Amino acid sequence: MTLLKKIIATWLLLGVTQTLSAMPASQLWLAEEQEGTLSVRPISTADGYHNQPLVVDNGVYFTQQVSSVDGVQTDLFFYDFTTQVARNLTNTPVSEYSPTLYPYGDGLSAVVVEADGSQKLWYYPFSKEQSPQRLFAHIAPVGYHAWGENEQLVMFILGEPHTLQFTDLKGHLPKVVASDIGRTLAYNAARKIYSFTYTEQGLQWFASLDARTLDITRHFALPAQVQYYTWFDDNTVAYAIAGRIYTRHLDNPEQVNIWRNLSAYCPGTISRLSKQGKRLVFVCDQVKTK
């Protein structure tokens, strides 16, 4: 792979076109419902790339920019709700993205930009007694992923166009199930569906893939500026436009409700979201100054 292709592949993963020395500044905020009110506070600084949050019971996994004498890369971090401190989990010479709880071990799965520029899926155990390991040697370049059940998962594979591919840990070859897809992948265990977005005839559709039949259902069209979403619960999807967060119920998708206006906390644009219980973490992409 040429140096130019490596750079293009890395920034396709991030969804930006800046140079490697200038990752887009973004800040993580925690919105928490407490006794009928919403408490909102930042959980990262705003002077670098803090993105791809995953909320769990005791904190938030995310991707953060780190700098060294060799340049700029990203590592996986964890923000602890109790200590209110974030720590670097990986500290490697390569870049990691998209932290996801690994269902078949005590650790995270993540997309790794390897030394030769290839993007593959890895497992990072929480235990220091175990070494990280590549999960798939033959599947690349991976951008994002979501685990289902029975050792199955879907992956965003970069290409022209980007494709959604379904596979498992049992050695089956990946199957292309959709193309021209967006960056957010998720699994809804209650409905046994993977969710994703794709573009067709100029419209961006929120869709689902049945985990048992691999049938695709198109649910509703998203506003053109929306790239990311999260599941609020088993039946409700949420996304942001500017500083406002909207929800749509899967069984009544034509009705759009505003959940909160968070513009006072994010003067830029809210992009990625992650919700668990009464906690929502959102990414505020910083306003560019001239």
Tab-separated table of N, CA and C in Angstrom, residues 72-237:
chain	number	residue	atom	x	y	z
A	72	VAL	N	1.249	12.030	15.373
A	72	VAL	CA	-0.066	11.959	16.016
A	72	VAL	C	-0.713	10.620	15.711
A	73	GLN	N	-1.339	10.021	16.721
A	73	GLN	CA	-2.075	8.786	16.525
A	73	GLN	C	-3.253	8.787	17.484
A	74	THR	N	-3.959	7.659	17.592
A	74	THR	CA	-5.050	7.549	18.559
A	74	THR	C	-4.890	6.286	19.391
A	75	ASP	N	-5.287	6.384	20.667
A	75	ASP	CA	-5.330	5.250	21.577
A	75	ASP	C	-6.734	5.121	22.140
A	76	LEU	N	-7.010	3.991	22.772
A	76	LEU	CA	-8.289	3.775	23.438
A	76	LEU	C	-8.177	4.222	24.898
A	77	PHE	N	-9.168	4.964	25.363
A	77	PHE	CA	-9.185	5.492	26.721
A	77	PHE	C	-10.450	5.029	27.450
A	78	PHE	N	-10.420	5.151	28.784
A	78	PHE	CA	-11.598	4.869	29.606
A	78	PHE	C	-11.764	5.961	30.643
A	79	TYR	N	-12.968	6.560	30.663
A	79	TYR	CA	-13.323	7.560	31.672
A	79	TYR	C	-14.140	6.880	32.748
A	80	ASP	N	-13.677	6.972	33.985
A	80	ASP	CA	-14.314	6.304	35.118
A	80	ASP	C	-15.298	7.253	35.793
A	81	PHE	N	-16.566	6.836	35.922
A	81	PHE	CA	-17.575	7.694	36.537
A	81	PHE	C	-17.260	7.995	38.005
A	82	THR	N	-16.651	7.053	38.703
A	82	THR	CA	-16.382	7.231	40.133
A	82	THR	C	-15.230	8.196	40.371
A	83	THR	N	-14.115	7.985	39.700
A	83	THR	CA	-12.943	8.837	39.911
A	83	THR	C	-12.979	10.102	39.059
A	84	GLN	N	-13.798	10.098	38.009
A	84	GLN	CA	-13.885	11.195	37.043
A	84	GLN	C	-12.530	11.472	36.391
A	85	VAL	N	-11.809	10.388	36.158
A	85	VAL	CA	-10.490	10.468	35.519
A	85	VAL	C	-10.463	9.518	34.335
A	86	ALA	N	-9.813	9.941	33.250
A	86	ALA	CA	-9.642	9.094	32.070
A	86	ALA	C	-8.231	8.539	32.026
A	87	ARG	N	-8.108	7.285	31.606
A	87	ARG	CA	-6.778	6.674	31.505
A	87	ARG	C	-6.618	6.001	30.143
A	88	ASN	N	-5.389	5.955	29.693
A	88	ASN	CA	-5.056	5.326	28.418
A	88	ASN	C	-5.003	3.811	28.609
A	89	LEU	N	-5.771	3.078	27.808
A	89	LEU	CA	-5.836	1.625	27.942
A	89	LEU	C	-4.837	0.892	27.060
A	90	THR	N	-4.393	1.528	25.992
A	90	THR	CA	-3.611	0.785	25.005
A	90	THR	C	-2.142	1.200	24.954
A	91	ASN	N	-1.861	2.491	24.789
A	91	ASN	CA	-0.462	2.956	24.767
A	91	ASN	C	0.387	2.179	23.762
A	92	THR	N	-0.069	2.096	22.548
A	92	THR	CA	0.661	1.345	21.530
A	92	THR	C	1.241	2.286	20.469
A	93	PRO	N	2.156	1.815	19.632
A	93	PRO	CA	2.694	2.643	18.559
A	93	PRO	C	1.788	2.727	17.335
A	94	VAL	N	0.657	1.989	17.354
A	94	VAL	CA	-0.294	2.037	16.244
A	94	VAL	C	-1.567	2.740	16.715
A	95	SER	N	-2.448	3.069	15.778
A	95	SER	CA	-3.699	3.748	16.115
A	95	SER	C	-4.836	2.752	16.283
A	96	GLU	N	-5.609	2.949	17.355
A	96	GLU	CA	-6.813	2.151	17.583
A	96	GLU	C	-8.045	3.054	17.527
A	97	TYR	N	-9.154	2.480	17.049
A	97	TYR	CA	-10.417	3.209	16.934
A	97	TYR	C	-11.582	2.294	17.337
A	98	SER	N	-12.730	2.916	17.481
A	98	SER	CA	-14.005	2.211	17.622
A	98	SER	C	-14.007	1.175	18.744
A	99	PRO	N	-13.761	1.574	20.003
A	99	PRO	CA	-13.798	0.595	21.098
A	99	PRO	C	-15.196	0.001	21.272
A	100	THR	N	-15.259	-1.313	21.358
A	100	THR	CA	-16.517	-2.051	21.482
A	100	THR	C	-16.302	-3.193	22.467
A	101	LEU	N	-17.240	-3.425	23.356
A	101	LEU	CA	-17.101	-4.544	24.281
A	101	LEU	C	-17.070	-5.848	23.492
A	102	TYR	N	-16.074	-6.674	23.789
A	102	TYR	CA	-15.932	-7.954	23.103
A	102	TYR	C	-16.749	-9.003	23.859
A	103	PRO	N	-17.768	-9.596	23.230
A	103	PRO	CA	-18.675	-10.496	23.957
A	103	PRO	C	-18.060	-11.833	24.358
A	104	TYR	N	-16.914	-12.184	23.785
A	104	TYR	CA	-16.373	-13.533	23.980
A	104	TYR	C	-15.032	-13.517	24.710
A	105	GLY	N	-14.841	-12.471	25.502
A	105	GLY	CA	-13.645	-12.329	26.317
A	105	GLY	C	-13.769	-11.063	27.129
A	106	ASP	N	-12.935	-10.908	28.143
A	106	ASP	CA	-12.990	-9.742	29.009
A	106	ASP	C	-12.075	-8.668	28.439
A	107	GLY	N	-12.649	-7.869	27.546
A	107	GLY	CA	-11.836	-6.857	26.900
A	107	GLY	C	-12.621	-6.118	25.828
A	108	LEU	N	-11.893	-5.446	24.964
A	108	LEU	CA	-12.483	-4.646	23.894
A	108	LEU	C	-12.068	-5.189	22.534
A	109	SER	N	-12.952	-5.061	21.563
A	109	SER	CA	-12.554	-5.221	20.168
A	109	SER	C	-12.408	-3.813	19.599
A	110	ALA	N	-11.478	-3.645	18.680
A	110	ALA	CA	-11.191	-2.322	18.141
A	110	ALA	C	-10.596	-2.443	16.752
A	111	VAL	N	-10.782	-1.403	15.969
A	111	VAL	CA	-10.140	-1.322	14.662
A	111	VAL	C	-8.734	-0.778	14.863
A	112	VAL	N	-7.760	-1.464	14.300
A	112	VAL	CA	-6.357	-1.081	14.446
A	112	VAL	C	-5.769	-0.759	13.079
A	113	VAL	N	-5.128	0.396	12.979
A	113	VAL	CA	-4.352	0.718	11.779
A	113	VAL	C	-2.960	0.153	12.010
A	114	GLU	N	-2.673	-0.969	11.400
A	114	GLU	CA	-1.420	-1.673	11.649
A	114	GLU	C	-0.237	-0.927	11.034
A	115	ALA	N	0.955	-1.403	11.338
A	115	ALA	CA	2.171	-0.704	10.925
A	115	ALA	C	2.268	-0.533	9.412
A	116	ASP	N	1.677	-1.488	8.656
A	116	ASP	CA	1.740	-1.384	7.197
A	116	ASP	C	0.572	-0.595	6.615
A	117	GLY	N	-0.282	-0.010	7.491
A	117	GLY	CA	-1.403	0.794	7.035
A	117	GLY	C	-2.709	0.039	6.890
A	118	SER	N	-2.705	-1.284	7.021
A	118	SER	CA	-3.947	-2.049	6.895
A	118	SER	C	-4.804	-1.862	8.141
A	119	GLN	N	-6.123	-1.871	7.969
A	119	GLN	CA	-7.074	-1.668	9.060
A	119	GLN	C	-7.793	-2.976	9.343
A	120	LYS	N	-7.516	-3.554	10.514
A	120	LYS	CA	-8.085	-4.853	10.850
A	120	LYS	C	-8.668	-4.837	12.253
A	121	LEU	N	-9.491	-5.851	12.529
A	121	LEU	CA	-10.161	-5.939	13.817
A	121	LEU	C	-9.312	-6.735	14.796
A	122	TRP	N	-9.118	-6.164	16.002
A	122	TRP	CA	-8.289	-6.768	17.039
A	122	TRP	C	-9.078	-6.907	18.337
A	123	TYR	N	-8.550	-7.781	19.212
A	123	TYR	CA	-9.074	-7.957	20.558
A	123	TYR	C	-8.025	-7.476	21.559
A	124	TYR	N	-8.441	-6.558	22.449
A	124	TYR	CA	-7.567	-6.031	23.489
A	124	TYR	C	-8.081	-6.484	24.857
A	125	PRO	N	-7.468	-7.500	25.455
A	125	PRO	CA	-7.909	-7.969	26.777
A	125	PRO	C	-7.668	-6.895	27.841
A	126	PHE	N	-8.537	-6.852	28.854
A	126	PHE	CA	-8.312	-5.940	29.968
A	126	PHE	C	-7.143	-6.414	30.836
A	127	SER	N	-6.945	-7.708	30.900
A	127	SER	CA	-5.872	-8.269	31.712
A	127	SER	C	-4.517	-8.022	31.053
A	128	LYS	N	-3.569	-7.519	31.843
A	128	LYS	CA	-2.225	-7.298	31.335
A	128	LYS	C	-1.472	-8.616	31.124
A	129	GLU	N	-2.062	-9.698	31.638
A	129	GLU	CA	-1.438	-11.013	31.478
A	129	GLU	C	-1.625	-11.559	30.056
A	130	GLN	N	-2.581	-10.986	29.322
A	130	GLN	CA	-2.868	-11.441	27.963
A	130	GLN	C	-2.428	-10.391	26.955
A	131	SER	N	-2.025	-10.843	25.793
A	131	SER	CA	-1.595	-9.939	24.728
A	131	SER	C	-2.744	-9.683	23.754
A	132	PRO	N	-2.807	-8.490	23.158
A	132	PRO	CA	-3.798	-8.242	22.108
A	132	PRO	C	-3.602	-9.213	20.951
A	133	GLN	N	-4.699	-9.514	20.257
A	133	GLN	CA	-4.589	-10.416	19.117
A	133	GLN	C	-5.529	-9.986	18.000
A	134	ARG	N	-5.082	-10.217	16.783
A	134	ARG	CA	-5.900	-9.909	15.612
A	134	ARG	C	-7.000	-10.951	15.497
A	135	LEU	N	-8.235	-10.495	15.266
A	135	LEU	CA	-9.364	-11.416	15.173
A	135	LEU	C	-9.547	-11.964	13.764
A	136	PHE	N	-9.295	-11.141	12.765
A	136	PHE	CA	-9.445	-11.570	11.368
A	136	PHE	C	-8.216	-11.123	10.582
A	137	ALA	N	-7.484	-12.065	10.048
A	137	ALA	CA	-6.309	-11.723	9.246
A	137	ALA	C	-6.691	-11.350	7.824
A	138	HIS	N	-7.830	-11.875	7.349
A	138	HIS	CA	-8.171	-11.774	5.934
A	138	HIS	C	-9.209	-10.704	5.619
A	139	ILE	N	-9.727	-9.995	6.625
A	139	ILE	CA	-10.781	-9.010	6.378
A	139	ILE	C	-10.221	-7.608	6.611
A	140	ALA	N	-10.193	-6.791	5.548
A	140	ALA	CA	-9.667	-5.432	5.614
A	140	ALA	C	-10.124	-4.687	4.353
A	141	PRO	N	-10.142	-3.353	4.398
A	141	PRO	CA	-9.918	-2.491	5.554
A	141	PRO	C	-11.218	-2.279	6.350
A	142	VAL	N	-11.153	-2.567	7.643
A	142	VAL	CA	-12.320	-2.444	8.521
A	142	VAL	C	-12.411	-1.016	9.039
A	143	GLY	N	-13.637	-0.463	9.026
A	143	GLY	CA	-13.857	0.873	9.566
A	143	GLY	C	-14.567	0.836	10.908
A	144	TYR	N	-15.660	0.058	10.982
A	144	TYR	CA	-16.476	-0.035	12.195
A	144	TYR	C	-17.032	-1.454	12.289
A	145	HIS	N	-17.609	-1.789	13.451
A	145	HIS	CA	-18.161	-3.136	13.604
A	145	HIS	C	-19.198	-3.155	14.722
A	146	ALA	N	-20.045	-4.181	14.720
A	146	ALA	CA	-21.034	-4.377	15.778
A	146	ALA	C	-21.239	-5.867	15.973
A	147	TRP	N	-21.171	-6.310	17.239
A	147	TRP	CA	-21.350	-7.721	17.570
A	147	TRP	C	-22.818	-8.052	17.776
A	148	GLY	N	-23.213	-9.230	17.278
A	148	GLY	CA	-24.543	-9.752	17.530
A	148	GLY	C	-24.469	-10.920	18.499
A	149	GLU	N	-25.118	-12.014	18.140
A	149	GLU	CA	-25.097	-13.217	18.961
A	149	GLU	C	-24.450	-14.351	18.170
A	150	ASN	N	-24.192	-15.461	18.840
A	150	ASN	CA	-23.649	-16.660	18.195
A	150	ASN	C	-22.339	-16.386	17.452
A	151	GLU	N	-21.501	-15.526	18.055
A	151	GLU	CA	-20.191	-15.182	17.501
A	151	GLU	C	-20.287	-14.485	16.156
A	152	GLN	N	-21.424	-13.859	15.882
A	152	GLN	CA	-21.624	-13.167	14.609
A	152	GLN	C	-21.426	-11.667	14.779
A	153	LEU	N	-21.140	-11.001	13.657
A	153	LEU	CA	-20.967	-9.558	13.670
A	153	LEU	C	-21.131	-8.998	12.272
A	154	VAL	N	-21.311	-7.682	12.205
A	154	VAL	CA	-21.274	-6.973	10.934
A	154	VAL	C	-20.125	-5.981	10.968
A	155	MET	N	-19.568	-5.698	9.788
A	155	MET	CA	-18.452	-4.769	9.688
A	155	MET	C	-18.651	-3.808	8.527
A	156	PHE	N	-18.210	-2.591	8.741
A	156	PHE	CA	-18.121	-1.568	7.707
A	156	PHE	C	-16.765	-1.770	7.028
A	157	ILE	N	-16.799	-2.133	5.755
A	157	ILE	CA	-15.562	-2.357	5.006
A	157	ILE	C	-15.384	-1.214	4.008
A	158	LEU	N	-14.269	-0.506	4.133
A	158	LEU	CA	-14.019	0.629	3.261
A	158	LEU	C	-13.828	0.169	1.824
A	159	GLY	N	-14.369	0.964	0.913
A	159	GLY	CA	-14.227	0.640	-0.499
A	159	GLY	C	-14.982	1.623	-1.355
A	160	GLU	N	-15.137	1.294	-2.594
A	160	GLU	CA	-15.895	2.121	-3.545
A	160	GLU	C	-17.028	1.299	-4.131
A	161	PRO	N	-18.204	1.232	-3.469
A	161	PRO	CA	-18.585	1.970	-2.258
A	161	PRO	C	-18.225	1.191	-0.993
A	162	HIS	N	-18.450	1.822	0.184
A	162	HIS	CA	-18.316	1.122	1.448
A	162	HIS	C	-19.411	0.056	1.544
A	163	THR	N	-19.076	-1.084	2.132
A	163	THR	CA	-20.062	-2.172	2.195
A	163	THR	C	-20.267	-2.649	3.631
A	164	LEU	N	-21.452	-3.209	3.867
A	164	LEU	CA	-21.764	-3.873	5.120
A	164	LEU	C	-21.559	-5.359	4.907
A	165	GLN	N	-20.683	-5.962	5.729
A	165	GLN	CA	-20.388	-7.379	5.556
A	165	GLN	C	-20.688	-8.143	6.838
A	166	PHE	N	-21.310	-9.289	6.674
A	166	PHE	CA	-21.749	-10.138	7.782
A	166	PHE	C	-20.846	-11.361	7.854
A	167	THR	N	-20.357	-11.663	9.068
A	167	THR	CA	-19.496	-12.832	9.218
A	167	THR	C	-19.557	-13.321	10.660
A	168	ASP	N	-18.657	-14.238	11.014
A	168	ASP	CA	-18.618	-14.759	12.380
A	168	ASP	C	-17.194	-15.186	12.725
A	169	LEU	N	-17.021	-15.640	13.957
A	169	LEU	CA	-15.712	-16.075	14.427
A	169	LEU	C	-15.433	-17.540	14.108
A	170	LYS	N	-16.340	-18.176	13.377
A	170	LYS	CA	-16.228	-19.607	13.128
A	170	LYS	C	-15.495	-19.933	11.827
A	171	GLY	N	-15.033	-18.903	11.142
A	171	GLY	CA	-14.240	-19.153	9.943
A	171	GLY	C	-14.979	-18.979	8.635
A	172	HIS	N	-16.272	-18.606	8.671
A	172	HIS	CA	-17.001	-18.393	7.422
A	172	HIS	C	-16.514	-17.118	6.727
A	173	LEU	N	-16.521	-17.146	5.412
A	173	LEU	CA	-16.144	-15.963	4.660
A	173	LEU	C	-17.209	-14.882	4.829
A	174	PRO	N	-16.808	-13.609	4.855
A	174	PRO	CA	-17.792	-12.535	5.007
A	174	PRO	C	-18.712	-12.440	3.796
A	175	LYS	N	-19.953	-12.036	4.052
A	175	LYS	CA	-20.948	-11.882	3.002
A	175	LYS	C	-21.360	-10.425	2.904
A	176	VAL	N	-21.268	-9.851	1.715
A	176	VAL	CA	-21.707	-8.471	1.498
A	176	VAL	C	-23.232	-8.440	1.497
A	177	VAL	N	-23.812	-7.647	2.411
A	177	VAL	CA	-25.275	-7.603	2.530
A	177	VAL	C	-25.856	-6.244	2.179
A	178	ALA	N	-25.024	-5.195	2.106
A	178	ALA	CA	-25.509	-3.865	1.719
A	178	ALA	C	-24.316	-3.034	1.281
A	179	SER	N	-24.581	-1.985	0.516
A	179	SER	CA	-23.496	-1.121	0.042
A	179	SER	C	-23.874	0.341	0.211
A	180	ASP	N	-22.869	1.200	0.049
A	180	ASP	CA	-23.015	2.646	0.220
A	180	ASP	C	-23.566	2.963	1.608
A	181	ILE	N	-22.950	2.368	2.625
A	181	ILE	CA	-23.471	2.461	3.982
A	181	ILE	C	-22.807	3.591	4.769
A	182	GLY	N	-23.463	3.951	5.893
A	182	GLY	CA	-22.952	4.981	6.780
A	182	GLY	C	-22.072	4.407	7.871
A	183	ARG	N	-21.627	5.291	8.779
A	183	ARG	CA	-20.591	4.922	9.738
A	183	ARG	C	-21.109	4.294	11.023
A	184	THR	N	-22.410	4.348	11.299
A	184	THR	CA	-22.911	3.824	12.568
A	184	THR	C	-23.496	2.426	12.389
A	185	LEU	N	-22.964	1.473	13.145
A	185	LEU	CA	-23.474	0.106	13.183
A	185	LEU	C	-23.841	-0.225	14.620
A	186	ALA	N	-24.945	-0.955	14.807
A	186	ALA	CA	-25.364	-1.327	16.164
A	186	ALA	C	-26.132	-2.628	16.107
A	187	TYR	N	-26.302	-3.252	17.286
A	187	TYR	CA	-27.100	-4.466	17.386
A	187	TYR	C	-28.177	-4.260	18.434
A	188	ASN	N	-29.409	-4.573	18.065
A	188	ASN	CA	-30.550	-4.491	18.975
A	188	ASN	C	-30.912	-5.919	19.367
A	189	ALA	N	-30.532	-6.318	20.584
A	189	ALA	CA	-30.716	-7.703	21.009
A	189	ALA	C	-32.191	-8.055	21.180
A	190	ALA	N	-33.010	-7.081	21.598
A	190	ALA	CA	-34.430	-7.357	21.805
A	190	ALA	C	-35.128	-7.682	20.490
A	191	ARG	N	-34.762	-6.984	19.446
A	191	ARG	CA	-35.376	-7.198	18.133
A	191	ARG	C	-34.566	-8.151	17.262
A	192	LYS	N	-33.362	-8.519	17.717
A	192	LYS	CA	-32.456	-9.397	16.966
A	192	LYS	C	-32.181	-8.844	15.567
A	193	ILE	N	-31.811	-7.567	15.559
A	193	ILE	CA	-31.479	-6.911	14.295
A	193	ILE	C	-30.194	-6.104	14.444
A	194	TYR	N	-29.445	-6.028	13.357
A	194	TYR	CA	-28.355	-5.066	13.244
A	194	TYR	C	-28.939	-3.823	12.582
A	195	SER	N	-28.534	-2.657	13.029
A	195	SER	CA	-29.004	-1.427	12.400
A	195	SER	C	-27.848	-0.726	11.707
A	196	PHE	N	-28.186	-0.032	10.623
A	196	PHE	CA	-27.180	0.688	9.844
A	196	PHE	C	-27.904	1.708	8.984
A	197	THR	N	-27.169	2.513	8.258
A	197	THR	CA	-27.765	3.434	7.296
A	197	THR	C	-27.131	3.201	5.930
A	198	TYR	N	-27.876	3.526	4.906
A	198	TYR	CA	-27.316	3.442	3.558
A	198	TYR	C	-27.988	4.477	2.668
A	199	THR	N	-27.311	4.833	1.595
A	199	THR	CA	-27.808	5.859	0.675
A	199	THR	C	-28.292	5.211	-0.610
A	200	GLU	N	-29.479	5.632	-1.025
A	200	GLU	CA	-30.052	5.143	-2.284
A	200	GLU	C	-30.853	6.255	-2.925
A	201	GLN	N	-30.534	6.559	-4.162
A	201	GLN	CA	-31.210	7.600	-4.934
A	201	GLN	C	-31.267	8.923	-4.175
A	202	GLY	N	-30.147	9.276	-3.566
A	202	GLY	CA	-30.041	10.566	-2.909
A	202	GLY	C	-30.612	10.632	-1.502
A	203	LEU	N	-31.211	9.561	-1.012
A	203	LEU	CA	-31.778	9.555	0.333
A	203	LEU	C	-30.971	8.618	1.230
A	204	GLN	N	-30.817	9.019	2.496
A	204	GLN	CA	-30.124	8.188	3.467
A	204	GLN	C	-31.152	7.486	4.342
A	205	TRP	N	-31.148	6.175	4.310
A	205	TRP	CA	-32.165	5.386	4.985
A	205	TRP	C	-31.621	4.744	6.258
A	206	PHE	N	-32.435	4.774	7.307
A	206	PHE	CA	-32.166	3.982	8.492
A	206	PHE	C	-32.763	2.604	8.232
A	207	ALA	N	-31.936	1.567	8.360
A	207	ALA	CA	-32.366	0.221	7.980
A	207	ALA	C	-31.896	-0.795	9.006
A	208	SER	N	-32.431	-2.002	8.896
A	208	SER	CA	-32.021	-3.078	9.792
A	208	SER	C	-31.794	-4.355	9.009
A	209	LEU	N	-30.920	-5.180	9.559
A	209	LEU	CA	-30.600	-6.484	8.990
A	209	LEU	C	-31.036	-7.547	9.987
A	210	ASP	N	-31.936	-8.420	9.565
A	210	ASP	CA	-32.385	-9.503	10.439
A	210	ASP	C	-31.229	-10.468	10.673
A	211	ALA	N	-30.887	-10.694	11.923
A	211	ALA	CA	-29.734	-11.526	12.238
A	211	ALA	C	-29.941	-12.987	11.872
A	212	ARG	N	-31.203	-13.406	11.714
A	212	ARG	CA	-31.477	-14.814	11.415
A	212	ARG	C	-31.629	-15.070	9.924
A	213	THR	N	-32.304	-14.154	9.216
A	213	THR	CA	-32.593	-14.370	7.799
A	213	THR	C	-31.708	-13.553	6.868
A	214	LEU	N	-31.050	-12.524	7.409
A	214	LEU	CA	-30.253	-11.554	6.648
A	214	LEU	C	-31.117	-10.716	5.710
A	215	ASP	N	-32.419	-10.646	5.985
A	215	ASP	CA	-33.303	-9.758	5.238
A	215	ASP	C	-33.111	-8.321	5.722
A	216	ILE	N	-33.168	-7.387	4.799
A	216	ILE	CA	-33.002	-5.973	5.124
A	216	ILE	C	-34.358	-5.278	5.094
A	217	THR	N	-34.638	-4.477	6.119
A	217	THR	CA	-35.856	-3.682	6.202
A	217	THR	C	-35.479	-2.205	6.234
A	218	ARG	N	-36.097	-1.423	5.376
A	218	ARG	CA	-35.875	0.023	5.347
A	218	ARG	C	-36.962	0.682	6.197
A	219	HIS	N	-36.546	1.454	7.214
A	219	HIS	CA	-37.514	1.985	8.178
A	219	HIS	C	-37.913	3.433	7.903
A	220	PHE	N	-36.960	4.329	7.728
A	220	PHE	CA	-37.301	5.728	7.468
A	220	PHE	C	-36.079	6.443	6.914
A	221	ALA	N	-36.332	7.571	6.238
A	221	ALA	CA	-35.243	8.385	5.693
A	221	ALA	C	-34.760	9.360	6.759
A	222	LEU	N	-33.450	9.486	6.864
A	222	LEU	CA	-32.838	10.415	7.805
A	222	LEU	C	-32.596	11.762	7.134
A	223	PRO	N	-32.596	12.848	7.912
A	223	PRO	CA	-32.179	14.135	7.351
A	223	PRO	C	-30.796	14.023	6.728
A	224	ALA	N	-30.569	14.783	5.681
A	224	ALA	CA	-29.333	14.648	4.902
A	224	ALA	C	-28.080	14.876	5.737
A	225	GLN	N	-28.157	15.774	6.751
A	225	GLN	CA	-26.961	16.111	7.516
A	225	GLN	C	-26.649	15.120	8.631
A	226	VAL	N	-27.496	14.142	8.854
A	226	VAL	CA	-27.300	13.194	9.946
A	226	VAL	C	-26.395	12.050	9.486
A	227	GLN	N	-25.322	11.813	10.224
A	227	GLN	CA	-24.419	10.703	9.927
A	227	GLN	C	-24.407	9.639	11.021
A	228	TYR	N	-24.843	10.016	12.237
A	228	TYR	CA	-24.728	9.114	13.372
A	228	TYR	C	-26.061	9.013	14.112
A	229	TYR	N	-26.236	7.896	14.810
A	229	TYR	CA	-27.436	7.694	15.619
A	229	TYR	C	-27.075	6.782	16.784
A	230	THR	N	-27.985	6.642	17.725
A	230	THR	CA	-27.837	5.652	18.784
A	230	THR	C	-29.214	5.120	19.132
A	231	TRP	N	-29.260	3.941	19.717
A	231	TRP	CA	-30.504	3.400	20.259
A	231	TRP	C	-30.714	3.988	21.649
A	232	PHE	N	-31.872	4.648	21.868
A	232	PHE	CA	-32.215	5.142	23.196
A	232	PHE	C	-32.750	4.008	24.064
A	233	ASP	N	-33.511	3.130	23.428
A	233	ASP	CA	-34.007	1.917	24.073
A	233	ASP	C	-34.263	0.909	22.967
A	234	ASP	N	-34.954	-0.175	23.274
A	234	ASP	CA	-35.146	-1.234	22.274
A	234	ASP	C	-35.974	-0.788	21.077
A	235	ASN	N	-36.704	0.311	21.231
A	235	ASN	CA	-37.640	0.730	20.184
A	235	ASN	C	-37.390	2.138	19.640
A	236	THR	N	-36.473	2.868	20.231
A	236	THR	CA	-36.313	4.284	19.904
A	236	THR	C	-34.902	4.597	19.436
A	237	VAL	N	-34.833	5.323	18.323
A	237	VAL	CA	-33.562	5.752	17.745
A	237	VAL	C	-33.422	7.256	17.951
